[in-house]
mmCIF file of C-alpha atoms in Angstrom:
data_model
loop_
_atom_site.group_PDB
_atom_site.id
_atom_site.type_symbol
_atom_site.label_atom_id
_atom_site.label_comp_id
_atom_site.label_asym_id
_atom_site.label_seq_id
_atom_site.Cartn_x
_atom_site.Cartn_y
_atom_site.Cartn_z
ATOM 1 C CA UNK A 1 -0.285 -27.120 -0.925
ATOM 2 C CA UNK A 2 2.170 -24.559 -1.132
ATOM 3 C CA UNK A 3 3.205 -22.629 -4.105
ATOM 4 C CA UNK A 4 6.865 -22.079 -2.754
ATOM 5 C CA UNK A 5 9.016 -20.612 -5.877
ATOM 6 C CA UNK A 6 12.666 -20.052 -5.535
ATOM 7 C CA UNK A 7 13.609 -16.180 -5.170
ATOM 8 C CA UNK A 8 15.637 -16.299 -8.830
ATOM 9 C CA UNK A 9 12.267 -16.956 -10.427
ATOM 10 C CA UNK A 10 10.646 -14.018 -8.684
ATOM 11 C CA UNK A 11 13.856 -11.858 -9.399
ATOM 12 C CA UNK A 12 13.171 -12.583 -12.826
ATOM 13 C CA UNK A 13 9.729 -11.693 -13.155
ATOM 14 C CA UNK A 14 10.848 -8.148 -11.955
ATOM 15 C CA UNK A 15 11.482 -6.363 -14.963
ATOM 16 C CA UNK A 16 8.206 -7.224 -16.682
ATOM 17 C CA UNK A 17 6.006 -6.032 -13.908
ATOM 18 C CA UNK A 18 8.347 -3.084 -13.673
ATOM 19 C CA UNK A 19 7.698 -2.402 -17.368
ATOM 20 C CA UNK A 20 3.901 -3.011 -16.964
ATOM 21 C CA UNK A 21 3.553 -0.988 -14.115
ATOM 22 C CA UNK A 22 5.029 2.087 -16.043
ATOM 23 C CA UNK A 23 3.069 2.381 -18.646
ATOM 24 C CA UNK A 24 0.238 2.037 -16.691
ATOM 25 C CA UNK A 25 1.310 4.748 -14.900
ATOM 26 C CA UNK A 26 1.442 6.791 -18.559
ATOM 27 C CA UNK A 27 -2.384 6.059 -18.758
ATOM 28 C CA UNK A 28 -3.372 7.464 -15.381
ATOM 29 C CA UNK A 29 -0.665 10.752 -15.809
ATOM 30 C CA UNK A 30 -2.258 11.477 -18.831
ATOM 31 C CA UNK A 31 -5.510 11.976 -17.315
ATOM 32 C CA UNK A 32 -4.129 14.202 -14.302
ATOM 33 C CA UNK A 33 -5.302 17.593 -14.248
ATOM 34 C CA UNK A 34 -4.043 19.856 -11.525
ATOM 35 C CA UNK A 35 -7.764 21.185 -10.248
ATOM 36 C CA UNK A 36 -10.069 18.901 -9.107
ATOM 37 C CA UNK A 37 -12.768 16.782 -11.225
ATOM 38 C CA UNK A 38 -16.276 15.969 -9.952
ATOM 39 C CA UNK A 39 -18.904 18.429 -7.617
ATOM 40 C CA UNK A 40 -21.572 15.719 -6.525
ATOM 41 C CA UNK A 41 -20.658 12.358 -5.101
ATOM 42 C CA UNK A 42 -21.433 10.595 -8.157
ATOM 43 C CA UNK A 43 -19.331 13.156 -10.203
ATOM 44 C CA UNK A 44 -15.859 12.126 -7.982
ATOM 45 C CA UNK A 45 -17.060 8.537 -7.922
ATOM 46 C CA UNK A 46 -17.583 8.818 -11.412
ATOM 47 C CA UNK A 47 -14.227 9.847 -11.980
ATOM 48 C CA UNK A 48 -12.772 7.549 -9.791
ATOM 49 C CA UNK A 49 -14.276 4.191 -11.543
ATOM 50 C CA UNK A 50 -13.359 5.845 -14.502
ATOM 51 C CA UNK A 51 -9.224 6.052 -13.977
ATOM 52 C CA UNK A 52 -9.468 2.393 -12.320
ATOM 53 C CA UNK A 53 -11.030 1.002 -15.822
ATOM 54 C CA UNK A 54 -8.456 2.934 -17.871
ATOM 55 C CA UNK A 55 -5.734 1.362 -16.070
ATOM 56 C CA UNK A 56 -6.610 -1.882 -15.803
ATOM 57 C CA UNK A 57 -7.472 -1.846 -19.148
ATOM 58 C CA UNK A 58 -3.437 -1.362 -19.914
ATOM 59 C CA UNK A 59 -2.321 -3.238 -16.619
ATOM 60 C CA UNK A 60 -3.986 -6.678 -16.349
ATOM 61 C CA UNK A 61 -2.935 -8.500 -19.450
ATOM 62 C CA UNK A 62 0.561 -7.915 -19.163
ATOM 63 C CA UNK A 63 0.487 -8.829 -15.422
ATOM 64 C CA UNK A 64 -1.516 -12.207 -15.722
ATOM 65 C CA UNK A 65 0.443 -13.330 -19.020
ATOM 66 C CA UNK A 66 3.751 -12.452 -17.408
ATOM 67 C CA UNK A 67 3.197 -15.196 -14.216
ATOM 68 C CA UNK A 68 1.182 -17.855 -15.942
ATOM 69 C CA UNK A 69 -1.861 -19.694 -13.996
ATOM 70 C CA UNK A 70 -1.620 -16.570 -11.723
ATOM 71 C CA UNK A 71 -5.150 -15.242 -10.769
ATOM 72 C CA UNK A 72 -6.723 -11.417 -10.422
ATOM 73 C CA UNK A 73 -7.778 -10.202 -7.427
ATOM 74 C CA UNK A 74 -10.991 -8.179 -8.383
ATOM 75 C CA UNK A 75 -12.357 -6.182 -5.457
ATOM 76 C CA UNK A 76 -9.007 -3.895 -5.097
ATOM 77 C CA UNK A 77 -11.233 -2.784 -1.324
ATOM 78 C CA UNK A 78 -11.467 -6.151 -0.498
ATOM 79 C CA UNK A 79 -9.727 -7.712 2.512
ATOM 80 C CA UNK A 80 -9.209 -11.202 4.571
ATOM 81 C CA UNK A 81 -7.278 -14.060 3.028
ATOM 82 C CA UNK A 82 -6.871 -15.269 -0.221
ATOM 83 C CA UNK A 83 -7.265 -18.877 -1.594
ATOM 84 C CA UNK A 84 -4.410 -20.278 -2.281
ATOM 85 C CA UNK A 85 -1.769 -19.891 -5.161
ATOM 86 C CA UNK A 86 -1.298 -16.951 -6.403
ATOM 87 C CA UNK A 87 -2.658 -13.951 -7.076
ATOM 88 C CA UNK A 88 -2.147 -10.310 -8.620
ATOM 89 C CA UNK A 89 -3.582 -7.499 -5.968
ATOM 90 C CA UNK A 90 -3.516 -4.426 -7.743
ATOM 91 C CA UNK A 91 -4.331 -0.608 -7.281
ATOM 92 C CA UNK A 92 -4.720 0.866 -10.866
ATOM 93 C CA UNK A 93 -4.629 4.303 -8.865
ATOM 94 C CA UNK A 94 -3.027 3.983 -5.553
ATOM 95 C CA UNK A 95 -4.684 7.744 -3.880
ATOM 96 C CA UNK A 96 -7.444 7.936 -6.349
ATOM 97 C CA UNK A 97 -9.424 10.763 -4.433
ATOM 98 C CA UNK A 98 -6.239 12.685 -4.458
ATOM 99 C CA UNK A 99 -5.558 12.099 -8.095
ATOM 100 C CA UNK A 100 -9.554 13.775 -8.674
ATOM 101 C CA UNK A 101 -8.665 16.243 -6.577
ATOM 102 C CA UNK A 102 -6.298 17.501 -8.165
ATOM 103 C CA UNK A 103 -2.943 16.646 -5.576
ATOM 104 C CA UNK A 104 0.043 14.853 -6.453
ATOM 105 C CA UNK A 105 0.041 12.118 -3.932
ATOM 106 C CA UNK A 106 -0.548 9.069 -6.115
ATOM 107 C CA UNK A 107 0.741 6.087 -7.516
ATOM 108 C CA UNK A 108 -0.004 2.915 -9.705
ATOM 109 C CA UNK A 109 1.100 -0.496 -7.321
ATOM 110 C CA UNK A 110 1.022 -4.065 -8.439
ATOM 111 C CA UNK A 111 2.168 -7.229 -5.939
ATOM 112 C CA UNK A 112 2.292 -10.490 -6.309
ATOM 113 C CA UNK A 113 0.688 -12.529 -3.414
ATOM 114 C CA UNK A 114 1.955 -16.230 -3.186
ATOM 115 C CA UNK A 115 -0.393 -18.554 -0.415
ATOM 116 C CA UNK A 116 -1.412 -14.667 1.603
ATOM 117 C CA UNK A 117 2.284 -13.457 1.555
ATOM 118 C CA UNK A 118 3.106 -10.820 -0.717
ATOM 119 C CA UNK A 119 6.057 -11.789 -3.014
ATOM 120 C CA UNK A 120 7.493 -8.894 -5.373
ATOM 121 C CA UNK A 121 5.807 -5.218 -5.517
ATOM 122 C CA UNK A 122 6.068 -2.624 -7.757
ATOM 123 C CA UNK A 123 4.953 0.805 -6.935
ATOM 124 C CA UNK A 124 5.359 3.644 -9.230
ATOM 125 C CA UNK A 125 4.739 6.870 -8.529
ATOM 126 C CA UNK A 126 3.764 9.186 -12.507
ATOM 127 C CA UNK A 127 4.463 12.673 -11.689
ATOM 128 C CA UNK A 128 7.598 12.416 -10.199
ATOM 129 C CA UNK A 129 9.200 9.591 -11.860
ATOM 130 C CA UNK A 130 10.378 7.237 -8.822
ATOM 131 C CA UNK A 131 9.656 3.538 -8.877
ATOM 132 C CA UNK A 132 9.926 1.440 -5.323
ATOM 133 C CA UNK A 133 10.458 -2.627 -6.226
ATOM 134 C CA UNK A 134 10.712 -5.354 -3.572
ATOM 135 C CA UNK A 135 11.374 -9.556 -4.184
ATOM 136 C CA UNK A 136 11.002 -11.373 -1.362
ATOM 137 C CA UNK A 137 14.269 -12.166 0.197
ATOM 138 C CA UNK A 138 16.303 -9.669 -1.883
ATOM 139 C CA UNK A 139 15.431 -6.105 -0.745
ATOM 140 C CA UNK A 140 13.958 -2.988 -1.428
ATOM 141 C CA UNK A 141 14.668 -0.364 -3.763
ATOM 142 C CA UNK A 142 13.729 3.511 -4.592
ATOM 143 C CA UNK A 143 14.768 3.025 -8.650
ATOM 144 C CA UNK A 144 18.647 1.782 -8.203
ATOM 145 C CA UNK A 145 19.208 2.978 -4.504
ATOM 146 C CA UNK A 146 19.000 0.115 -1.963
ATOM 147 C CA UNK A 147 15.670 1.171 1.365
ATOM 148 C CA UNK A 148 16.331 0.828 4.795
ATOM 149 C CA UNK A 149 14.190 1.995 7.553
ATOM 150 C CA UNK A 150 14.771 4.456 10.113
ATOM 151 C CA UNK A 151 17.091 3.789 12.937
ATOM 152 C CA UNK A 152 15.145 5.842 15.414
ATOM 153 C CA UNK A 153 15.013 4.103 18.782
ATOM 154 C CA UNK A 154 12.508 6.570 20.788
ATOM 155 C CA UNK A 155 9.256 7.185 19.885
ATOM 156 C CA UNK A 156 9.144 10.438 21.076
ATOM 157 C CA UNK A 157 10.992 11.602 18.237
ATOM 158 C CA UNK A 158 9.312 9.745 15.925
ATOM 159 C CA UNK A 159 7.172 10.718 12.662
ATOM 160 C CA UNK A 160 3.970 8.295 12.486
ATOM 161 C CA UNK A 161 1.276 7.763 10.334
ATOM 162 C CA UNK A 162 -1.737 6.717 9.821
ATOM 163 C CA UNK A 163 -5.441 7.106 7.946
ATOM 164 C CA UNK A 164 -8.503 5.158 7.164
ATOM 165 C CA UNK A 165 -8.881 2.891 4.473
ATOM 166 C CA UNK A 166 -11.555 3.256 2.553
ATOM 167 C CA UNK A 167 -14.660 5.666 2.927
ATOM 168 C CA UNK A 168 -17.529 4.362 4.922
ATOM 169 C CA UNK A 169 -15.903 2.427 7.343
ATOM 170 C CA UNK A 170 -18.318 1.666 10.475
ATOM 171 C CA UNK A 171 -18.276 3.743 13.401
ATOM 172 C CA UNK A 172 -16.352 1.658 15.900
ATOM 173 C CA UNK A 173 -13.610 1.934 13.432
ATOM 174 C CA UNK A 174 -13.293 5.507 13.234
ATOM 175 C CA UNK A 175 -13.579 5.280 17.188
ATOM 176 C CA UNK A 176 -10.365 3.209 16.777
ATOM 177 C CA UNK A 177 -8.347 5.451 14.788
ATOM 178 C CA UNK A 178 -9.408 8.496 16.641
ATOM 179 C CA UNK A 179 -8.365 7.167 20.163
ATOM 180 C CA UNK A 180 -5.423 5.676 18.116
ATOM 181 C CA UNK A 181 -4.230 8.866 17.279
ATOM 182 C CA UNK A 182 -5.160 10.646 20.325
ATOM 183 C CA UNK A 183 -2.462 8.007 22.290
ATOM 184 C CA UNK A 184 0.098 8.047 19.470
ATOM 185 C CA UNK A 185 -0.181 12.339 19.996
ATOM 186 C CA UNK A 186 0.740 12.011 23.428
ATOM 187 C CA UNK A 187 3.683 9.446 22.836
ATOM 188 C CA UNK A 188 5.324 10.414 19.386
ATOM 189 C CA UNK A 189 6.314 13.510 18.096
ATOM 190 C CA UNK A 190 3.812 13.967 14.942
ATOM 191 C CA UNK A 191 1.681 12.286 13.500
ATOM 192 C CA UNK A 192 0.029 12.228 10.255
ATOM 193 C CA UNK A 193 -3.708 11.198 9.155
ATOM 194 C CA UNK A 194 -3.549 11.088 5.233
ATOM 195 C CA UNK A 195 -4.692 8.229 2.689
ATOM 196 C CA UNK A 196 -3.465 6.200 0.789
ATOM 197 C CA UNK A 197 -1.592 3.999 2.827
ATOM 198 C CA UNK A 198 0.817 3.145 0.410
ATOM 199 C CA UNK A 199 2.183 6.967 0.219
ATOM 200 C CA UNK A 200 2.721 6.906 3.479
ATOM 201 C CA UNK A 201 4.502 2.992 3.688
ATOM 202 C CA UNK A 202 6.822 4.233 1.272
ATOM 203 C CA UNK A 203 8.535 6.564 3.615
ATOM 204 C CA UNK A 204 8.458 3.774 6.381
ATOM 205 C CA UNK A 205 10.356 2.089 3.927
ATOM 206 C CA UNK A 206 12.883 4.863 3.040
ATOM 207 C CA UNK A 207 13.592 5.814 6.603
ATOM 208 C CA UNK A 208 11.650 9.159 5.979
ATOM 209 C CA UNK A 209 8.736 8.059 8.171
ATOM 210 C CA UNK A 210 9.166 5.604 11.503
ATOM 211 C CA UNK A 211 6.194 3.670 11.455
ATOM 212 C CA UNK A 212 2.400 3.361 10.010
ATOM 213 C CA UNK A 213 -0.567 1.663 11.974
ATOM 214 C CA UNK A 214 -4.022 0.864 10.308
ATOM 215 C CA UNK A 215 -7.145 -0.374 11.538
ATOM 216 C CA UNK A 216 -8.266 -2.235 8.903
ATOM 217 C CA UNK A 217 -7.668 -5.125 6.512
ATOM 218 C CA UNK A 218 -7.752 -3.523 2.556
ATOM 219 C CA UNK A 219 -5.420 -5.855 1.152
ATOM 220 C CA UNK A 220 -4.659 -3.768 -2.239
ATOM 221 C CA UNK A 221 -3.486 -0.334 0.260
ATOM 222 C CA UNK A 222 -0.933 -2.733 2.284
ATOM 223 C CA UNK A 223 0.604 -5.307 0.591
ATOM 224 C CA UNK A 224 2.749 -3.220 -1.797
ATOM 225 C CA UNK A 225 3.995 -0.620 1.686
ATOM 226 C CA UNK A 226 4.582 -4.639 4.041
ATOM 227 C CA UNK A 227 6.456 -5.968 1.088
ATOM 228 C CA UNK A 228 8.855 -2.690 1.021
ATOM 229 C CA UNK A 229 9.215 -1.986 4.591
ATOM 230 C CA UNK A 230 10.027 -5.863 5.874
ATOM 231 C CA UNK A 231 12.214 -5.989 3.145
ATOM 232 C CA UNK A 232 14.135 -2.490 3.976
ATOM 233 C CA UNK A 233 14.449 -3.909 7.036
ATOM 234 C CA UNK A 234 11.297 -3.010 8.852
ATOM 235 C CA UNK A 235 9.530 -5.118 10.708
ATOM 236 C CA UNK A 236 5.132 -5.857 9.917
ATOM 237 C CA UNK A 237 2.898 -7.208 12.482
ATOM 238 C CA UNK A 238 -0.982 -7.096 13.530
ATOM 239 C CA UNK A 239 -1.465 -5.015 16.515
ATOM 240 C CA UNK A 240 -1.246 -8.210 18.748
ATOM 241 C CA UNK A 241 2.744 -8.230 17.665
ATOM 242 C CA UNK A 242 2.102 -11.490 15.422
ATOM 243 C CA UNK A 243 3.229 -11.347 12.188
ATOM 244 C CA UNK A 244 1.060 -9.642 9.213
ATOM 245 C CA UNK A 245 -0.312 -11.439 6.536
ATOM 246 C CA UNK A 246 -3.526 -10.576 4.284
ATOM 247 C CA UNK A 247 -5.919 -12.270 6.784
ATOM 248 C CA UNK A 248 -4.902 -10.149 9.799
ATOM 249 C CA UNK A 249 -7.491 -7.543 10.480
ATOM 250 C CA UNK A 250 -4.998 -4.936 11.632
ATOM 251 C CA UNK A 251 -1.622 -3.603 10.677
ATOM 252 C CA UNK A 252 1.682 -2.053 11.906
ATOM 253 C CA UNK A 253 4.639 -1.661 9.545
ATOM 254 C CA UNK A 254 7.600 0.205 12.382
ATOM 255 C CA UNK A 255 11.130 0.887 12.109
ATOM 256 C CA UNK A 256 12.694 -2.355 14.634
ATOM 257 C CA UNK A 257 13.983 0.240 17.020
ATOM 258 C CA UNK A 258 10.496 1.865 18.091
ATOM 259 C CA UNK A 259 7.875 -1.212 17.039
ATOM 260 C CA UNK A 260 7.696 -2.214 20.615
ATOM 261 C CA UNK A 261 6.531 0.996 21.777
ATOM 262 C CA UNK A 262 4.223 1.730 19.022
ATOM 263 C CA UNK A 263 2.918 -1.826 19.368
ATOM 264 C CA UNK A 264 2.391 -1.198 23.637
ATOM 265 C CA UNK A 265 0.890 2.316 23.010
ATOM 266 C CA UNK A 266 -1.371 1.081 20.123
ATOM 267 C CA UNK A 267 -2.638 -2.668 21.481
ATOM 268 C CA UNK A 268 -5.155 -1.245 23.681
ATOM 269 C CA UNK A 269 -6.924 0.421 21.247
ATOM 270 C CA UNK A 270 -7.186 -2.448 18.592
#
């Protein structure tokens, strides 16, 4: 059964995430240091678990009482489709290995997902201030300033992105992104291999960037960057050219002038 609402209701419920999200992003700031935390493994995992529990310790309540009967989405590295309804997928720390290490490129991102389609996203990014929102239906925005993608139509010239999503990934996928990027360096101009995804969708979004790809299904790094780039105008498929949703294993979020080509360059190695 669906769980349709009307795009006034989601409008609404805006401002509260917006709010949430914030000071949320207060919690993880704080704990930013500008050298890097953690020798061993265990020390940067350490670290790692212990910025997602001080975030979600400020983020979840708010969330879940501001959309009653909505439901959490616990493994944030999870992937495939949700049940039905909906549901809050959340990364308390967007770029958590950079935010160890000591780097800048970070963020604290909250979505709604209604029936495996995200609905409204909030991504705010601490150190810098800037706050990207999306509703579903009523665009996307870098604080008051209105996204739209780039309106490059040659791939040549085009700035593209990509990077795994998550560490430990099985070998044929790292086969995949390697021969990925070895065919998108031969047909675009640069491209860039960083994580997390949702630094790089952001630029899709704002035109900066022309297009990310990503071979893999980590629901929590994409939903926040699909949201914002479909809704600046961008268009979000698999890498069969259907459109993306949280069950697809695959991902391309392109500007509409070079998604053809990235999509014909890319298909053969999905």
């Amino acid at each position: 059964m669906s769980t349709a609402m009307p795009f006034g209701a989601d409008a609404a419920l805006l401002s509260d995430v917006t709010t949430a999200v914030k000071a949320a992003g207060v919690t993880l700031r704080d704990r930013y240091t500008s050298h890097a935390r953690g020798v061993s493994l265990d020390e940067v995992v350490g670290e790692i678990h212990a910025n997602d529990a001080a975030v979600l310790d400020v983020l979840r309540e708010p969330l879940l009482r501001a959309r009653p009967g909505s439901q959490w989405a616990e493994d944030e590295l999870a992937g495939g489709a949700l049940p039905s309804g909906e549901w809050w997928v959340v990364d308390p720390a967007e770029g958590n290995i950079n935010h160890v290490h000591g780097m800048d490129d970070w963020a604290v991102t909250a979505t709604l997902v209604r029936d495996n389609q995200p609905v409204l996203t909030v991504v705010h990014l601490p150190l810098i201030g800037d706050t990207y929102t999306a509703v579903a239906g009523g665009g996307a925005r870098l604080n008051d300033r209105p996204l739209k993608v780039s309106a490059k139509t040659d791939l040549g010239a085009a700035l593209i992105g990509t990077g795994q999503a998550k560490p430990g990934e099985d070998e044929r996928t790292f086969r995949r992104i390697g021969d990925s990027v070895t065919a998108m360096l031969i047909n675009g101009l640069v491209v860039r291999v960083s994580v997390p995804a949702t630094m790089q969708l952001i630029h899709v979004a704002a035109g900066r960037m022309d297009a990310f790809w990503q071979f893999s299904d980590v629901r929590s790094g994409l939903v926040a960057g699909a949201l914002l780039v479909s809704e600046a105008g961008g268009t979000v498929t698999d890498l069969t050219g259907e459109p993306w949703n949280t069950a697809s294993r695959d991902f391309l979020a392109a500007a509409p002038g070079i998604h053809g080509a990235a999509l014909k360059v890319l298909s053969p190695t999905a």
